[in-house]
Amino acid sequence: MATMLEGRRQTQPRSSPSGRETSLWSSGFGMKLEAITPFLGKYRPFVGRCCQTCTPKSWESLFHRSITDLGFCSVILVKEENTRFRGWLVRRLCYFLWSLEQHIPPCQDAPQKIVESTGVQNLLSGRVPGGAGEGQAPDLVKKEVQRILGHIQASPSPFLVRLFSWALLRFLNCLFLNVQLHKGQMKMVQKAAQAGSPLVLVSTHKTLLDGILLPFMLLSQGLGVLRVAWDSRTCSPALRVLLRKLGGLFLPPEANLSLDSSEGLLARAVVQAASAPLGLWTGALAVLRSLWSHWGCSRRICSRVHLAQPFSLQEYIVSARSCWGSRQTLEQLLQPIVLGQCTAVPDTEKEQEWTPITGPLLALKEEDQLLVRRLSCHVLSASVGSAAVMSTAIMATLLLFKHQKLLGEFSWLTEEILLRGFDVGFSGQLRSLLKHSLSLLRAHVALLRIRQGDLLVVPRPGPGLTQLARLSAELLPVFLSEAVGACAVRGLLAGRVPPQGPWELQGILLLSQNELYRQILLLMHLLPQDLLLLKPCQSSYCYCQEVLDRLIQCGLLVAEETPGSRSACDTGRQRLSRKLLWKPSGDFTDSDSDDFEEAEGRYFRLSQQSHCPDFFLFLCRLLSPLLKAFAQAAAFLHQGQLPDTESGYTEQLFQFLQATAQEEGIFECADPKLAISAIWTFRDLGVLQQMPSPAGPRLHLSPTFASRENQQKLEQFIRQFICS
């Protein structure tokens, strides 16, 4: 598995011993330098828009019209101009003066407001079980409320907050070259904060540095101190006292007790009422300790903070309830098809919720729990869409899946990312970007000099390939629709042509639109919800049409007109059928393919353009680590030791994936996250059953899949989507 970098135009490609095309990268004097810019024309794509279906008013009002004209700023760059003073001494003390000018909003009347909240008042009046009406004096309950409030927070010390901000600013400047923030994204957040409603920020927590960067960024941009809840069990008493003075919020231990416990009833009511701003610079001192060992021993790096477009939660609650429809579990949707008991896919959506069931979530009504879970899908989709693709993700993807000319493919892949509306977090000379990316991946690749100026790039087998697969997964959301479509086409061709057959032979076959819809639906239901990122307000059939449109746009599918059928692009005499007349407005698309009665006569072929075979294989391989892990999990069913706990069976499966990787060299699948995803999917599919026991919940093999025949059917169903 080797890749070589091209640096001279006159150098001809050579064949590697494995038969894959490789290319060279030399010192290349006189070579024309190619620059990579994160722009399409004059503008860079804007990412992270909120849902137009569920929050149309926020989509319109909280969008900054000149966002594409605004650039980036470094939040740790503090100069004389950032203070009110000027002079030689100010330039030496600008960090300290800047920290003195930061606005620290006080928590005024917070205890009184919490005591007067509805939940606490219901407890005081005895209108709920466990309140004052059940033997507790109201005065004692009020004292208990004050005790819980004292445990949760203390009045923040402005002096300590400013002192800590000054120290943190100096530390971040020693650690980072810059911390980039899009000024247009921050303008939208500031506009939402000016509306007067509480501002809630949800972080994906990609690194431990989030606990430092996010509070500092919000404070530096005039949004005050970030308010985050923290578990008191993770901090020592002395650290808790210090963090409270910095605006810390610590949940009382009884707030996490079961809902049946009357002891935690009052604590949960106080915590829910205390969801006005309650501050915390989350675990910053702990992160500083973990980073202290790297102080001065590594190069300074660049960081970037992404902010998605804010939206009104009140508007979402009103709009989201109107988008609810009938849903079925994964077991009801897929199990009969996997076992060959039926062929038709039910016309309903999948209900697959992996949101952790915590005490505060269980305290809500079932309808509100569903609302929170679907809100999390929207937030996750927006957060993934707003993150920029880094050069290491592109390099890892090329090393794993393309194995061709790195210089040309890197430039092509960057352009494809921008064309799909995603942002990239790099720019500069192409050769410099590749050198920098390889230097960051030096622990996972080997650079071999075969002659003066020429390098051979070889991914290291073993854990190195697993890490490259994790990095390449960042590119999957960009090409997810095309990857789902390509794997669905692979599943449709699996029973018709040999897997290793020539591309020309596969292009002869006609693929009906209904068959493509069915295969896409099957793969959609199989894939985890957190990977697919399908918004709850978007129907499966609309997504099927989106996938089909993407395959046509990228040139992989070509419409084939059959005799007597209306042209696929002839929309002049189209009429709405009865099936469309009752559909809500959110189900309409620009295409006429929602009318499935007319779609029966539409057919497609695989394009015969020269770039299509490689691009088709590239798309299929993006999903191959997950699908191969699922297939190996199905093969492991007859070897696994069940019943077992979920963590125990996850360890069993992970060891099996590692052993298989050593035998077959498929190290991309040897990932504990893929093992967990496979177990959760099999549990929803009815392959594994979770049953209570005195020692806790344990996984059992379903009687339906106890037979080896049904286990092989499951494995065969998954492998039809894998392109070897």
mmCIF file of C-alpha atoms in Angstrom, residues 196-430:
data_model
loop_
_atom_site.group_PDB
_atom_site.id
_atom_site.type_symbol
_atom_site.label_atom_id
_atom_site.label_comp_id
_atom_site.label_asym_id
_atom_site.label_seq_id
_atom_site.Cartn_x
_atom_site.Cartn_y
_atom_site.Cartn_z
ATOM 1 C CA GLY A 196 -32.786 39.039 25.243
ATOM 2 C CA SER A 197 -33.451 35.298 25.531
ATOM 3 C CA PRO A 198 -30.963 32.975 27.272
ATOM 4 C CA LEU A 199 -28.284 31.716 24.889
ATOM 5 C CA VAL A 200 -27.589 27.961 25.014
ATOM 6 C CA LEU A 201 -24.459 26.633 23.306
ATOM 7 C CA VAL A 202 -23.979 22.943 22.543
ATOM 8 C CA SER A 203 -20.416 21.770 21.904
ATOM 9 C CA THR A 204 -19.293 18.615 20.129
ATOM 10 C CA HIS A 205 -16.180 18.509 22.385
ATOM 11 C CA LYS A 206 -13.745 17.316 19.748
ATOM 12 C CA THR A 207 -10.745 17.975 22.011
ATOM 13 C CA LEU A 208 -9.985 18.644 25.656
ATOM 14 C CA LEU A 209 -9.102 22.184 24.673
ATOM 15 C CA ASP A 210 -12.785 23.013 24.219
ATOM 16 C CA GLY A 211 -13.009 23.601 27.957
ATOM 17 C CA ILE A 212 -10.493 26.432 27.592
ATOM 18 C CA LEU A 213 -11.179 27.851 24.154
ATOM 19 C CA LEU A 214 -14.952 28.184 24.263
ATOM 20 C CA PRO A 215 -15.242 30.154 27.551
ATOM 21 C CA PHE A 216 -12.335 32.377 26.581
ATOM 22 C CA MET A 217 -13.758 33.020 23.108
ATOM 23 C CA LEU A 218 -17.188 33.991 24.446
ATOM 24 C CA LEU A 219 -15.711 36.272 27.089
ATOM 25 C CA SER A 220 -13.414 37.978 24.581
ATOM 26 C CA GLN A 221 -16.330 38.616 22.205
ATOM 27 C CA GLY A 222 -18.460 40.276 24.887
ATOM 28 C CA LEU A 223 -20.874 37.397 25.520
ATOM 29 C CA GLY A 224 -19.964 36.914 29.172
ATOM 30 C CA VAL A 225 -18.902 33.770 31.012
ATOM 31 C CA LEU A 226 -19.846 30.397 29.568
ATOM 32 C CA ARG A 227 -22.255 28.529 31.861
ATOM 33 C CA VAL A 228 -21.687 24.786 32.046
ATOM 34 C CA ALA A 229 -22.717 22.144 34.576
ATOM 35 C CA TRP A 230 -19.931 20.079 36.165
ATOM 36 C CA ASP A 231 -19.833 16.882 38.202
ATOM 37 C CA SER A 232 -18.497 17.586 41.689
ATOM 38 C CA ARG A 233 -17.075 14.069 41.983
ATOM 39 C CA THR A 234 -14.370 14.878 39.413
ATOM 40 C CA CYS A 235 -12.859 17.734 41.422
ATOM 41 C CA SER A 236 -11.224 17.978 44.796
ATOM 42 C CA PRO A 237 -12.870 20.220 47.447
ATOM 43 C CA ALA A 238 -10.200 22.893 47.063
ATOM 44 C CA LEU A 239 -10.615 22.926 43.278
ATOM 45 C CA ARG A 240 -14.399 23.158 43.639
ATOM 46 C CA VAL A 241 -14.049 26.250 45.844
ATOM 47 C CA LEU A 242 -11.771 27.920 43.291
ATOM 48 C CA LEU A 243 -13.987 27.067 40.329
ATOM 49 C CA ARG A 244 -17.065 28.363 42.142
ATOM 50 C CA LYS A 245 -15.290 31.697 42.542
ATOM 51 C CA LEU A 246 -14.704 31.585 38.793
ATOM 52 C CA GLY A 247 -18.428 31.110 38.210
ATOM 53 C CA GLY A 248 -18.588 27.321 38.522
ATOM 54 C CA LEU A 249 -21.766 25.244 38.649
ATOM 55 C CA PHE A 250 -21.715 21.852 40.402
ATOM 56 C CA LEU A 251 -24.667 19.505 40.412
ATOM 57 C CA PRO A 252 -25.651 18.137 43.831
ATOM 58 C CA PRO A 253 -25.140 14.358 44.117
ATOM 59 C CA GLU A 254 -28.837 13.672 44.753
ATOM 60 C CA ALA A 255 -29.804 15.310 41.429
ATOM 61 C CA ASN A 256 -28.581 12.206 39.575
ATOM 62 C CA LEU A 257 -30.578 9.718 41.656
ATOM 63 C CA SER A 258 -33.403 7.692 40.125
ATOM 64 C CA LEU A 259 -36.767 9.305 39.598
ATOM 65 C CA ASP A 260 -38.312 7.103 42.269
ATOM 66 C CA SER A 261 -36.078 8.654 44.909
ATOM 67 C CA SER A 262 -37.831 11.411 46.865
ATOM 68 C CA GLU A 263 -34.424 12.606 48.096
ATOM 69 C CA GLY A 264 -33.443 13.825 44.638
ATOM 70 C CA LEU A 265 -36.821 15.374 43.820
ATOM 71 C CA LEU A 266 -36.097 18.792 45.319
ATOM 72 C CA ALA A 267 -32.550 18.852 43.953
ATOM 73 C CA ARG A 268 -33.760 18.173 40.420
ATOM 74 C CA ALA A 269 -36.388 20.907 40.725
ATOM 75 C CA VAL A 270 -33.752 23.408 41.843
ATOM 76 C CA VAL A 271 -31.348 22.365 39.061
ATOM 77 C CA GLN A 272 -34.087 22.725 36.427
ATOM 78 C CA ALA A 273 -34.981 26.160 37.774
ATOM 79 C CA ALA A 274 -31.290 27.107 37.813
ATOM 80 C CA SER A 275 -30.995 26.736 34.016
ATOM 81 C CA ALA A 276 -30.624 30.504 33.798
ATOM 82 C CA PRO A 277 -26.941 31.385 33.413
ATOM 83 C CA LEU A 278 -24.895 29.534 36.024
ATOM 84 C CA GLY A 279 -21.220 29.806 35.216
ATOM 85 C CA LEU A 280 -18.212 27.565 34.793
ATOM 86 C CA TRP A 281 -14.822 27.726 33.200
ATOM 87 C CA THR A 282 -15.083 23.996 32.689
ATOM 88 C CA GLY A 283 -12.186 22.063 34.103
ATOM 89 C CA ALA A 284 -9.663 24.535 32.728
ATOM 90 C CA LEU A 285 -7.125 23.894 35.470
ATOM 91 C CA ALA A 286 -7.273 20.158 34.805
ATOM 92 C CA VAL A 287 -6.615 20.744 31.114
ATOM 93 C CA LEU A 288 -3.733 23.052 31.954
ATOM 94 C CA ARG A 289 -2.169 20.294 34.032
ATOM 95 C CA SER A 290 -2.531 17.810 31.176
ATOM 96 C CA LEU A 291 -0.935 20.244 28.723
ATOM 97 C CA TRP A 292 1.876 21.341 31.021
ATOM 98 C CA SER A 293 4.026 18.376 29.990
ATOM 99 C CA HIS A 294 3.906 19.587 26.361
ATOM 100 C CA TRP A 295 4.926 23.162 27.205
ATOM 101 C CA GLY A 296 7.872 24.175 25.097
ATOM 102 C CA CYS A 297 8.491 20.701 23.675
ATOM 103 C CA SER A 298 6.297 20.996 20.570
ATOM 104 C CA ARG A 299 5.642 23.502 17.832
ATOM 105 C CA ARG A 300 2.846 26.012 18.194
ATOM 106 C CA ILE A 301 -0.274 25.078 16.300
ATOM 107 C CA CYS A 302 -3.307 26.800 14.817
ATOM 108 C CA SER A 303 -6.854 26.258 16.006
ATOM 109 C CA ARG A 304 -10.248 27.163 14.639
ATOM 110 C CA VAL A 305 -13.629 27.487 16.347
ATOM 111 C CA HIS A 306 -16.790 26.843 14.320
ATOM 112 C CA LEU A 307 -20.171 28.273 15.241
ATOM 113 C CA ALA A 308 -23.367 27.139 13.544
ATOM 114 C CA GLN A 309 -26.262 29.500 12.906
ATOM 115 C CA PRO A 310 -28.365 30.002 16.068
ATOM 116 C CA PHE A 311 -32.095 29.378 16.066
ATOM 117 C CA SER A 312 -35.057 29.974 18.357
ATOM 118 C CA LEU A 313 -35.863 26.982 20.543
ATOM 119 C CA GLN A 314 -39.419 28.233 21.018
ATOM 120 C CA GLU A 315 -39.910 28.361 17.249
ATOM 121 C CA TYR A 316 -38.491 24.867 16.874
ATOM 122 C CA ILE A 317 -40.841 23.409 19.515
ATOM 123 C CA VAL A 318 -43.895 24.814 17.741
ATOM 124 C CA SER A 319 -42.788 23.740 14.253
ATOM 125 C CA ALA A 320 -41.281 20.360 15.104
ATOM 126 C CA ARG A 321 -44.474 18.915 16.560
ATOM 127 C CA SER A 322 -46.206 19.299 13.200
ATOM 128 C CA CYS A 323 -43.567 17.148 11.448
ATOM 129 C CA TRP A 324 -44.184 14.014 13.481
ATOM 130 C CA GLY A 325 -45.433 10.981 11.631
ATOM 131 C CA SER A 326 -45.621 7.240 12.050
ATOM 132 C CA ARG A 327 -42.349 5.444 12.701
ATOM 133 C CA GLN A 328 -41.265 1.825 13.125
ATOM 134 C CA THR A 329 -38.306 0.207 14.817
ATOM 135 C CA LEU A 330 -35.383 -1.162 12.857
ATOM 136 C CA GLU A 331 -36.507 -4.678 13.751
ATOM 137 C CA GLN A 332 -39.905 -4.101 12.166
ATOM 138 C CA LEU A 333 -38.407 -2.511 9.052
ATOM 139 C CA LEU A 334 -35.433 -4.696 8.185
ATOM 140 C CA GLN A 335 -35.646 -8.071 9.939
ATOM 141 C CA PRO A 336 -38.314 -9.591 7.621
ATOM 142 C CA ILE A 337 -36.312 -8.454 4.571
ATOM 143 C CA VAL A 338 -33.026 -9.790 5.973
ATOM 144 C CA LEU A 339 -34.611 -13.195 6.607
ATOM 145 C CA GLY A 340 -36.267 -13.270 3.173
ATOM 146 C CA GLN A 341 -39.807 -13.215 4.561
ATOM 147 C CA CYS A 342 -40.801 -10.209 2.424
ATOM 148 C CA THR A 343 -39.313 -7.893 -0.197
ATOM 149 C CA ALA A 344 -41.333 -4.679 0.168
ATOM 150 C CA VAL A 345 -39.884 -1.915 2.334
ATOM 151 C CA PRO A 346 -42.550 -0.408 4.651
ATOM 152 C CA ASP A 347 -43.554 3.149 3.782
ATOM 153 C CA THR A 348 -42.608 4.634 7.151
ATOM 154 C CA GLU A 349 -39.668 6.211 8.928
ATOM 155 C CA LYS A 350 -37.132 4.520 11.199
ATOM 156 C CA GLU A 351 -37.276 5.081 14.946
ATOM 157 C CA GLN A 352 -33.702 4.737 16.203
ATOM 158 C CA GLU A 353 -32.761 6.917 19.144
ATOM 159 C CA TRP A 354 -29.374 6.468 20.777
ATOM 160 C CA THR A 355 -29.646 9.505 23.056
ATOM 161 C CA PRO A 356 -28.372 8.568 26.547
ATOM 162 C CA ILE A 357 -31.255 8.024 28.963
ATOM 163 C CA THR A 358 -30.356 10.228 31.916
ATOM 164 C CA GLY A 359 -32.344 11.291 34.957
ATOM 165 C CA PRO A 360 -33.298 14.765 33.647
ATOM 166 C CA LEU A 361 -34.465 13.232 30.342
ATOM 167 C CA LEU A 362 -36.588 10.601 32.073
ATOM 168 C CA ALA A 363 -38.230 13.323 34.149
ATOM 169 C CA LEU A 364 -39.864 14.670 30.982
ATOM 170 C CA LYS A 365 -43.030 13.426 29.357
ATOM 171 C CA GLU A 366 -42.703 10.921 26.523
ATOM 172 C CA GLU A 367 -43.622 13.574 23.975
ATOM 173 C CA ASP A 368 -40.996 15.957 25.357
ATOM 174 C CA GLN A 369 -38.376 13.177 25.401
ATOM 175 C CA LEU A 370 -39.001 12.636 21.687
ATOM 176 C CA LEU A 371 -38.688 16.371 21.126
ATOM 177 C CA VAL A 372 -35.298 16.475 22.883
ATOM 178 C CA ARG A 373 -34.007 13.487 20.921
ATOM 179 C CA ARG A 374 -34.994 14.944 17.605
ATOM 180 C CA LEU A 375 -33.569 18.301 18.589
ATOM 181 C CA SER A 376 -30.252 16.533 19.211
ATOM 182 C CA CYS A 377 -30.353 15.212 15.629
ATOM 183 C CA HIS A 378 -30.729 18.766 14.307
ATOM 184 C CA VAL A 379 -27.911 20.034 16.521
ATOM 185 C CA LEU A 380 -25.593 17.176 15.523
ATOM 186 C CA SER A 381 -26.324 17.715 11.841
ATOM 187 C CA ALA A 382 -25.602 21.443 12.114
ATOM 188 C CA SER A 383 -22.409 20.922 14.122
ATOM 189 C CA VAL A 384 -21.021 18.371 11.661
ATOM 190 C CA GLY A 385 -21.962 20.552 8.709
ATOM 191 C CA SER A 386 -20.286 23.632 10.186
ATOM 192 C CA ALA A 387 -16.923 21.941 10.826
ATOM 193 C CA ALA A 388 -14.213 22.603 8.262
ATOM 194 C CA VAL A 389 -12.393 19.717 6.612
ATOM 195 C CA MET A 390 -8.697 19.679 7.459
ATOM 196 C CA SER A 391 -5.809 18.695 5.223
ATOM 197 C CA THR A 392 -4.965 15.626 7.322
ATOM 198 C CA ALA A 393 -8.440 14.186 6.648
ATOM 199 C CA ILE A 394 -7.960 14.610 2.889
ATOM 200 C CA MET A 395 -4.479 13.106 3.018
ATOM 201 C CA ALA A 396 -5.634 10.131 5.099
ATOM 202 C CA THR A 397 -8.509 9.504 2.686
ATOM 203 C CA LEU A 398 -6.210 9.564 -0.332
ATOM 204 C CA LEU A 399 -3.710 7.247 1.307
ATOM 205 C CA LEU A 400 -6.410 4.739 2.243
ATOM 206 C CA PHE A 401 -8.693 4.783 -0.772
ATOM 207 C CA LYS A 402 -7.147 6.438 -3.806
ATOM 208 C CA HIS A 403 -3.485 5.339 -3.914
ATOM 209 C CA GLN A 404 -2.745 7.560 -6.897
ATOM 210 C CA LYS A 405 -1.163 10.946 -7.602
ATOM 211 C CA LEU A 406 -1.303 12.827 -4.336
ATOM 212 C CA LEU A 407 -0.694 16.288 -5.762
ATOM 213 C CA GLY A 408 -3.442 16.112 -8.363
ATOM 214 C CA GLU A 409 -5.904 14.184 -6.211
ATOM 215 C CA PHE A 410 -5.444 16.548 -3.240
ATOM 216 C CA SER A 411 -6.317 19.550 -5.391
ATOM 217 C CA TRP A 412 -9.289 17.734 -6.974
ATOM 218 C CA LEU A 413 -10.669 16.561 -3.649
ATOM 219 C CA THR A 414 -10.417 20.052 -2.155
ATOM 220 C CA GLU A 415 -12.423 21.461 -5.055
ATOM 221 C CA GLU A 416 -15.069 18.738 -4.688
ATOM 222 C CA ILE A 417 -15.456 19.569 -0.993
ATOM 223 C CA LEU A 418 -16.011 23.251 -1.738
ATOM 224 C CA LEU A 419 -18.473 22.452 -4.533
ATOM 225 C CA ARG A 420 -20.604 20.489 -2.044
ATOM 226 C CA GLY A 421 -20.947 23.471 0.251
ATOM 227 C CA PHE A 422 -18.397 22.431 2.885
ATOM 228 C CA ASP A 423 -15.528 24.540 4.139
ATOM 229 C CA VAL A 424 -11.843 23.681 4.367
ATOM 230 C CA GLY A 425 -9.517 24.832 7.115
ATOM 231 C CA PHE A 426 -6.325 25.369 5.130
ATOM 232 C CA SER A 427 -4.814 27.324 2.258
ATOM 233 C CA GLY A 428 -1.401 27.814 0.716
ATOM 234 C CA GLN A 429 0.980 26.262 -1.794
ATOM 235 C CA LEU A 430 -0.007 22.728 -2.722
#
